[in-house]
């Protein structure tokens, strides 16, 4: 099978699998939702589908990823605020998405245009220098410690261990999302390492939910993030190949 054909069918497989996971999750939740809540749930499902499209198109370096991602983060941020106003959690996530992820989509669009991305051409990727890899590693470690110390104060679990695993998983998800978005918007290959971190930590989070009241849809989220993990590995491979092609062209 030709490389282009394989990449095409793999992307279709990921897109179809994640879409099915989102649809099944929505169907499960619709049965236990009020009329007004069903509208919000359907809007949220649409946002999730946009996130799926963004993940698949970013793996191929397509600039349209920022349109899909903008719709995704706008809807998710709004849903977080709705949940918070109704007495639930979500204020922090809402602020993070609307004040950080939304502006980063415009920055990413601008940066990718400068690196050759348009409606017919993929972005030209780049790699971090050794110095910047160390810098990002230090910032990630320090940021993770600070985030853990903040979040652990709000942890309501009964766990009394020195290190609370649930909080660690939340911190890893948040920090990998932040750093992954920075590197995505600036077209660095290393972004995929952080997206893998997001997906692995999310898999562990939902694996812990199995056997609880959330187990009815936890399996679907496990499938969803498992497919996201496959997509991030696929994206890493594609971006390394695009980088290799760029190097060969410059020789």
Coordinates of N, CA, C and O in Angstrom, one line a residue, residues 1 16 27 45 73 83-84 89-90 106 111 116 131 140 143 157 160 186 213 238 246:
X1 N 0.8 -1.2 0.0 CA 0.0 0.0 0.0 C 0.9 1.3 0.0 O 1.8 1.3 0.8
X16 N -13.4 8.3 12.2 CA -14.6 7.5 12.4 C -14.7 7.0 13.8 O -15.8 7.1 14.4
X27 N -25.4 9.9 23.3 CA -26.6 9.1 23.4 C -26.8 8.6 24.8 O -28.0 8.7 25.3
X45 N -21.5 18.2 22.0 CA -21.2 17.1 21.1 C -20.6 17.6 19.8 O -19.6 17.1 19.3
X73 N -12.7 24.9 21.3 CA -12.4 25.5 22.6 C -13.4 26.6 23.0 O -13.6 26.8 24.2
X83 N -21.7 25.1 33.4 CA -21.6 24.2 34.5 C -21.3 24.8 35.8 O -21.9 24.5 36.8
X84 N -20.4 25.8 35.8 CA -20.0 26.5 37.0 C -21.2 27.4 37.5 O -21.4 27.4 38.7
X89 N -18.4 22.3 38.9 CA -17.0 22.8 38.6 C -16.9 23.3 37.2 O -17.8 23.1 36.4
X90 N -15.7 23.9 36.9 CA -15.5 24.3 35.5 C -15.0 25.7 35.3 O -14.6 26.1 34.2
X106 N -5.5 31.9 17.0 CA -5.2 33.0 16.1 C -3.7 33.1 15.9 O -3.2 33.3 14.8
X111 N 1.2 32.0 12.6 CA 2.5 31.4 12.6 C 2.6 30.3 11.5 O 3.6 30.2 10.8
X116 N 4.4 28.6 5.5 CA 4.0 28.0 4.2 C 2.6 27.3 4.2 O 2.3 26.7 3.2
X131 N 19.0 23.7 23.6 CA 18.8 24.7 24.7 C 17.3 24.9 25.1 O 16.9 24.9 26.2
X140 N 8.2 23.1 32.3 CA 7.2 22.1 32.5 C 7.3 21.5 34.0 O 6.2 21.3 34.6
X143 N 6.3 24.3 36.5 CA 4.8 24.5 36.4 C 4.0 23.4 37.0 O 3.0 23.7 37.6
X157 N -10.9 14.3 47.6 CA -10.8 12.8 47.7 C -10.4 12.5 49.1 O -9.8 13.3 49.9
X160 N -5.2 9.9 51.5 CA -4.3 10.6 52.4 C -2.9 10.3 52.1 O -2.0 10.5 53.0
X186 N 3.2 27.1 17.2 CA 4.5 27.6 16.7 C 5.1 26.5 15.8 O 6.3 26.6 15.4
X213 N -19.8 5.1 39.4 CA -21.1 5.5 38.8 C -20.9 6.0 37.4 O -21.8 6.1 36.6
X238 N 4.2 11.6 11.1 CA 4.0 12.4 9.9 C 4.9 13.6 9.9 O 5.5 14.0 8.9
X246 N 11.8 18.2 4.3 CA 12.3 19.6 4.2 C 13.8 19.6 4.2 O 14.5 20.3 3.5

